[in-house]
mmCIF file of C-alpha atoms in Angstrom:
data_model
loop_
_atom_site.group_PDB
_atom_site.id
_atom_site.type_symbol
_atom_site.label_atom_id
_atom_site.label_comp_id
_atom_site.label_asym_id
_atom_site.label_seq_id
_atom_site.Cartn_x
_atom_site.Cartn_y
_atom_site.Cartn_z
ATOM 1 C CA MET A 1 110.391 165.408 19.627
ATOM 2 C CA SER A 2 107.269 166.527 17.690
ATOM 3 C CA ILE A 3 105.198 164.185 15.576
ATOM 4 C CA LEU A 4 105.977 166.298 12.462
ATOM 5 C CA VAL A 5 109.699 165.733 12.909
ATOM 6 C CA LEU A 6 109.115 161.989 13.254
ATOM 7 C CA LEU A 7 107.028 161.852 10.087
ATOM 8 C CA ASN A 8 109.624 163.847 8.136
ATOM 9 C CA SER A 9 112.351 161.493 9.332
ATOM 10 C CA MET A 10 110.282 158.492 8.245
ATOM 11 C CA VAL A 11 109.691 159.917 4.747
ATOM 12 C CA LEU A 12 113.378 160.752 4.255
ATOM 13 C CA THR A 13 114.413 157.301 5.433
ATOM 14 C CA VAL A 14 112.015 155.574 3.036
ATOM 15 C CA LEU A 15 113.135 157.675 0.052
ATOM 16 C CA LEU A 16 116.826 157.156 0.788
ATOM 17 C CA VAL A 17 116.562 153.409 1.261
ATOM 18 C CA PHE A 18 114.311 153.015 -1.778
ATOM 19 C CA SER A 19 116.789 154.842 -4.022
ATOM 20 C CA ILE A 20 119.645 152.681 -2.731
ATOM 21 C CA PHE A 21 117.532 149.581 -3.271
ATOM 22 C CA LEU A 22 116.828 150.475 -6.895
ATOM 23 C CA SER A 23 120.485 151.195 -7.607
ATOM 24 C CA CYS A 24 121.526 147.822 -6.182
ATOM 25 C CA PHE A 25 118.758 145.791 -7.795
ATOM 26 C CA PRO A 26 120.299 143.712 -10.598
ATOM 27 C CA GLY A 27 117.075 143.384 -12.568
ATOM 28 C CA SER A 28 117.019 147.000 -13.715
ATOM 29 C CA VAL A 29 117.233 147.386 -17.498
ATOM 30 C CA LEU A 30 119.801 149.759 -19.014
ATOM 31 C CA SER A 31 120.201 150.509 -22.712
ATOM 32 C CA ALA A 32 122.692 152.090 -25.119
ATOM 33 C CA LEU A 33 122.632 153.089 -28.784
ATOM 34 C CA VAL A 34 125.001 151.543 -31.339
ATOM 35 C CA THR A 35 126.178 153.615 -34.308
ATOM 36 C CA LEU A 36 128.284 152.755 -37.347
ATOM 37 C CA GLU A 37 131.581 154.638 -37.512
ATOM 38 C CA SER A 38 132.951 153.156 -40.744
ATOM 39 C CA ILE A 39 132.554 150.278 -43.182
ATOM 40 C CA GLU A 40 134.332 148.890 -46.230
ATOM 41 C CA ILE A 41 132.863 146.103 -48.344
ATOM 42 C CA PHE A 42 135.204 143.859 -50.301
ATOM 43 C CA LYS A 43 132.662 142.296 -52.657
ATOM 44 C CA THR A 44 129.067 142.357 -53.833
ATOM 45 C CA HIS A 45 126.795 139.374 -54.372
ATOM 46 C CA GLU A 46 124.730 140.527 -57.328
ATOM 47 C CA TRP A 47 125.543 139.046 -60.724
ATOM 48 C CA LEU A 48 124.194 142.069 -62.524
ATOM 49 C CA LYS A 49 126.389 145.141 -62.827
ATOM 50 C CA SER A 50 124.269 147.332 -60.567
ATOM 51 C CA LYS A 51 124.905 149.243 -57.391
ATOM 52 C CA PRO A 52 124.219 147.120 -54.303
ATOM 53 C CA THR A 53 121.755 147.948 -51.529
ATOM 54 C CA VAL A 54 123.509 147.151 -48.260
ATOM 55 C CA TYR A 55 121.638 147.150 -44.968
ATOM 56 C CA PHE A 56 122.104 146.262 -41.306
ATOM 57 C CA HIS A 57 119.506 144.230 -39.443
ATOM 58 C CA CYS A 58 119.001 142.694 -35.983
ATOM 59 C CA GLN A 59 116.391 140.041 -35.259
ATOM 60 C CA GLY A 60 113.210 141.690 -34.043
ATOM 61 C CA GLY A 61 114.275 145.116 -35.333
ATOM 62 C CA ASN A 62 114.005 147.235 -38.448
ATOM 63 C CA LYS A 63 116.291 147.108 -41.458
ATOM 64 C CA THR A 64 118.736 150.026 -41.643
ATOM 65 C CA ILE A 65 119.761 150.719 -45.218
ATOM 66 C CA LEU A 66 123.223 152.229 -45.753
ATOM 67 C CA PRO A 67 122.478 154.591 -48.674
ATOM 68 C CA ASP A 68 126.081 155.662 -49.272
ATOM 69 C CA VAL A 69 127.686 152.215 -49.411
ATOM 70 C CA LYS A 70 127.755 151.427 -53.129
ATOM 71 C CA LYS A 71 131.337 150.627 -54.103
ATOM 72 C CA THR A 72 133.798 147.951 -53.055
ATOM 73 C CA HIS A 73 137.199 148.728 -51.508
ATOM 74 C CA VAL A 74 136.078 152.183 -50.438
ATOM 75 C CA LEU A 75 136.169 153.120 -46.744
ATOM 76 C CA TYR A 76 132.962 154.936 -45.825
ATOM 77 C CA ALA A 77 133.200 156.973 -42.602
ATOM 78 C CA PHE A 78 130.223 158.306 -40.660
ATOM 79 C CA LYS A 79 129.671 160.823 -37.858
ATOM 80 C CA GLY A 80 126.856 158.994 -36.073
ATOM 81 C CA GLU A 81 124.472 161.870 -36.845
ATOM 82 C CA GLU A 82 123.122 160.517 -40.127
ATOM 83 C CA SER A 83 119.356 160.196 -40.527
ATOM 84 C CA TRP A 84 119.549 156.385 -40.547
ATOM 85 C CA GLN A 85 121.628 156.210 -37.351
ATOM 86 C CA PRO A 86 121.670 154.577 -34.813
ATOM 87 C CA LEU A 87 121.815 151.011 -36.076
ATOM 88 C CA THR A 88 120.308 149.361 -33.005
ATOM 89 C CA GLU A 89 119.919 149.538 -29.233
ATOM 90 C CA LEU A 90 121.507 147.101 -26.784
ATOM 91 C CA THR A 91 120.502 146.344 -23.203
ATOM 92 C CA ASN A 92 122.413 144.866 -20.283
ATOM 93 C CA ARG A 93 120.242 141.759 -20.369
ATOM 94 C CA LYS A 94 121.210 139.975 -23.587
ATOM 95 C CA CYS A 95 122.933 140.096 -26.954
ATOM 96 C CA LYS A 96 121.276 140.547 -30.356
ATOM 97 C CA ARG A 97 121.594 138.460 -33.501
ATOM 98 C CA CYS A 98 122.633 141.025 -36.139
ATOM 99 C CA GLY A 99 124.301 141.171 -39.531
ATOM 100 C CA PHE A 100 125.016 142.986 -42.784
ATOM 101 C CA TYR A 101 122.983 141.995 -45.825
ATOM 102 C CA GLU A 102 122.604 142.851 -49.494
ATOM 103 C CA LYS A 103 119.215 143.028 -51.139
ATOM 104 C CA ASP A 104 118.661 140.500 -53.898
ATOM 105 C CA ARG A 105 116.224 141.401 -56.631
ATOM 106 C CA ILE A 106 115.449 137.797 -57.570
ATOM 107 C CA ASP A 107 116.173 135.459 -54.659
ATOM 108 C CA SER A 108 116.467 135.879 -50.893
ATOM 109 C CA ASP A 109 118.828 138.570 -49.641
ATOM 110 C CA ASP A 110 122.547 137.780 -49.551
ATOM 111 C CA VAL A 111 124.422 137.680 -46.239
ATOM 112 C CA PHE A 112 127.742 139.393 -45.645
ATOM 113 C CA ASP A 113 127.878 138.076 -42.073
ATOM 114 C CA GLU A 114 125.669 137.310 -39.059
ATOM 115 C CA TRP A 115 126.820 137.290 -35.443
ATOM 116 C CA GLU A 116 125.823 137.897 -31.824
ATOM 117 C CA LEU A 117 126.260 141.595 -31.034
ATOM 118 C CA CYS A 118 126.830 142.097 -27.281
ATOM 119 C CA PRO A 119 127.687 145.061 -25.011
ATOM 120 C CA SER A 120 130.859 143.228 -23.997
ATOM 121 C CA ASP A 121 132.146 143.457 -27.596
ATOM 122 C CA PHE A 122 132.820 147.175 -27.164
ATOM 123 C CA THR A 123 136.188 147.917 -25.588
ATOM 124 C CA GLU A 124 137.740 150.779 -23.668
ATOM 125 C CA PRO A 125 138.526 153.607 -23.799
ATOM 126 C CA ASP A 126 136.004 154.892 -26.375
ATOM 127 C CA GLY A 127 133.627 151.941 -26.752
ATOM 128 C CA LYS A 128 134.612 150.738 -30.210
ATOM 129 C CA TYR A 129 134.033 147.323 -31.764
ATOM 130 C CA ILE A 130 135.688 146.213 -35.029
ATOM 131 C CA ARG A 131 134.079 143.398 -36.980
ATOM 132 C CA VAL A 132 136.021 141.848 -39.862
ATOM 133 C CA LYS A 133 134.672 139.157 -42.168
ATOM 134 C CA GLU A 134 137.306 137.841 -44.548
ATOM 135 C CA LYS A 135 136.606 138.749 -48.186
ATOM 136 C CA GLU A 136 133.317 140.369 -47.146
ATOM 137 C CA PHE A 137 133.636 143.598 -45.111
ATOM 138 C CA ASN A 138 135.420 145.525 -42.368
ATOM 139 C CA ALA A 139 133.182 147.589 -40.053
ATOM 140 C CA THR A 140 133.745 149.676 -36.933
ATOM 141 C CA PHE A 141 130.889 150.213 -34.478
ATOM 142 C CA LEU A 142 130.716 152.804 -31.712
ATOM 143 C CA CYS A 143 128.840 152.518 -28.403
ATOM 144 C CA PRO A 144 130.433 154.407 -25.461
ATOM 145 C CA LYS A 145 127.492 153.641 -23.160
ATOM 146 C CA CYS A 146 127.932 149.910 -23.775
ATOM 147 C CA LEU A 147 130.931 149.887 -21.414
ATOM 148 C CA PRO A 148 128.853 150.334 -18.222
ATOM 149 C CA LEU A 149 126.240 147.978 -19.720
ATOM 150 C CA ALA A 150 128.806 145.203 -19.986
ATOM 151 C CA ALA A 151 130.001 145.849 -16.428
ATOM 152 C CA ASP A 152 126.419 145.806 -15.119
ATOM 153 C CA SER A 153 125.644 142.580 -16.970
ATOM 154 C CA GLU A 154 128.791 140.925 -15.602
ATOM 155 C CA GLN A 155 127.977 142.058 -12.067
ATOM 156 C CA ALA A 156 124.428 140.716 -12.335
ATOM 157 C CA SER A 157 125.787 137.408 -13.654
ATOM 158 C CA ARG A 158 128.152 137.107 -10.693
ATOM 159 C CA LYS A 159 125.292 137.767 -8.293
ATOM 160 C CA THR A 160 123.144 135.159 -10.019
ATOM 161 C CA ASN A 161 125.844 132.481 -10.132
ATOM 162 C CA GLY A 162 127.530 133.416 -6.856
ATOM 163 C CA GLY A 163 127.335 131.878 -3.425
ATOM 164 C CA LYS A 164 124.299 131.209 -1.298
ATOM 165 C CA GLY A 165 124.521 134.478 0.616
ATOM 166 C CA MET A 166 121.554 136.824 0.784
ATOM 167 C CA PRO A 167 121.553 139.436 -2.030
ATOM 168 C CA VAL A 168 122.459 142.976 -1.050
ATOM 169 C CA ALA A 169 119.153 144.335 -2.337
ATOM 170 C CA VAL A 170 117.183 141.985 -0.067
ATOM 171 C CA VAL A 171 119.253 143.026 2.956
ATOM 172 C CA ILE A 172 118.615 146.701 2.169
ATOM 173 C CA LEU A 173 114.887 146.092 1.758
ATOM 174 C CA ILE A 174 114.673 144.257 5.088
ATOM 175 C CA SER A 175 116.606 147.049 6.804
ATOM 176 C CA ALA A 176 114.210 149.604 5.333
ATOM 177 C CA LEU A 177 111.174 147.702 6.585
ATOM 178 C CA VAL A 178 112.670 147.434 10.064
ATOM 179 C CA SER A 179 113.474 151.173 10.120
ATOM 180 C CA VAL A 180 110.015 152.190 8.951
ATOM 181 C CA THR A 181 108.341 149.843 11.451
ATOM 182 C CA SER A 182 110.426 151.269 14.302
ATOM 183 C CA ILE A 183 109.498 154.835 13.361
ATOM 184 C CA LEU A 184 105.802 153.913 13.144
ATOM 185 C CA ILE A 185 105.969 152.366 16.617
ATOM 186 C CA VAL A 186 107.563 155.529 18.024
ATOM 187 C CA VAL A 187 104.914 157.716 16.360
ATOM 188 C CA ALA A 188 102.084 155.518 17.692
ATOM 189 C CA ALA A 189 103.557 155.575 21.219
ATOM 190 C CA TYR A 190 103.894 159.369 21.094
ATOM 191 C CA LYS A 191 100.270 159.806 19.977
ATOM 192 C CA TYR A 192 99.090 157.438 22.734
ATOM 193 C CA TRP A 193 101.070 159.417 25.329
ATOM 194 C CA GLN A 194 99.521 162.668 24.065
ATOM 195 C CA LYS A 195 96.011 161.187 24.354
ATOM 196 C CA LYS A 196 96.603 159.929 27.910
ATOM 197 C CA LYS A 197 98.100 163.278 28.965
ATOM 198 C CA LYS A 198 95.065 165.119 27.577
ATOM 199 C CA GLU A 199 92.701 162.822 29.471
ATOM 200 C CA GLN A 200 94.680 163.338 32.694
ATOM 201 C CA ASP A 201 94.610 167.126 32.263
ATOM 202 C CA GLN A 202 90.844 167.056 31.712
ATOM 203 C CA ALA A 203 90.321 164.851 34.780
ATOM 204 C CA ARG A 204 92.513 167.155 36.901
ATOM 205 C CA PHE A 205 90.601 170.211 35.693
ATOM 206 C CA LEU A 206 87.218 168.656 36.555
ATOM 207 C CA LYS A 207 88.541 167.589 39.938
ATOM 208 C CA LEU A 208 89.490 171.189 40.718
ATOM 209 C CA PHE A 209 85.893 172.308 40.078
ATOM 210 C CA GLU A 210 84.531 169.496 42.264
ATOM 211 C CA ASP A 211 86.922 170.384 45.079
ATOM 212 C CA GLY A 212 85.846 174.052 44.834
ATOM 213 C CA ASP A 213 82.181 173.118 45.164
ATOM 214 C CA ASP A 214 82.900 170.997 48.242
ATOM 215 C CA ILE A 215 84.738 173.863 49.943
ATOM 216 C CA GLU A 216 81.808 176.221 49.257
ATOM 217 C CA ASP A 217 79.371 173.710 50.767
ATOM 218 C CA GLU A 218 81.514 173.310 53.887
ATOM 219 C CA LEU A 219 81.734 177.059 54.477
ATOM 220 C CA GLY A 220 78.082 177.687 53.658
ATOM 221 C CA LEU A 221 78.990 180.206 50.990
ATOM 222 C CA GLY A 222 76.432 178.840 48.596
ATOM 223 C CA SER A 223 73.422 179.687 50.901
ATOM 224 C CA ILE A 224 74.783 183.132 51.719
ATOM 225 C CA ILE A 225 75.005 183.979 48.071
#
């Protein structure tokens, strides 16, 4: 086995184990975009007879104004491609405090509803979530990629709250270290064997010259020449 083959095997082993380790590591962050599929408001909160300004907002994020939503008891449907879409982005780590609001020209903005928006709210098969607030609004959200997010979050929770066994990722990492160490030991042993063989060949070659000189001295060939 050549040293190049050993090094190639070591590199492939490290890359394979590292990729498996990352896929099994529960701390990896995944994200998915949430869009608004439809909404119908049942009332407005302004006393003045003016068109309302309705917007969606999550804590720590930007306000997303819904420019088309102006009338009550009208179902507004969207394609998810509008310039103001998506509404927000969810990760597999935690929920977001979000809500629908109406701008108030005099006082603080009025609240249609506030709630915790989580990946687990979106259901199979197409990743829809319907939020209904009595006498306020009816909205349908869409997030197909939230389905694997919810599954990943649940799996990570089970690993965190599970038994006392060693996590799979740790076992894989230890196995990788053992494999790499074994390959390094084999490579070092092979290089040491090559060095010793080279020294033995050199010593044998020098010994042949010394033996030849001794034979010449015994036969007196050196003086004749």
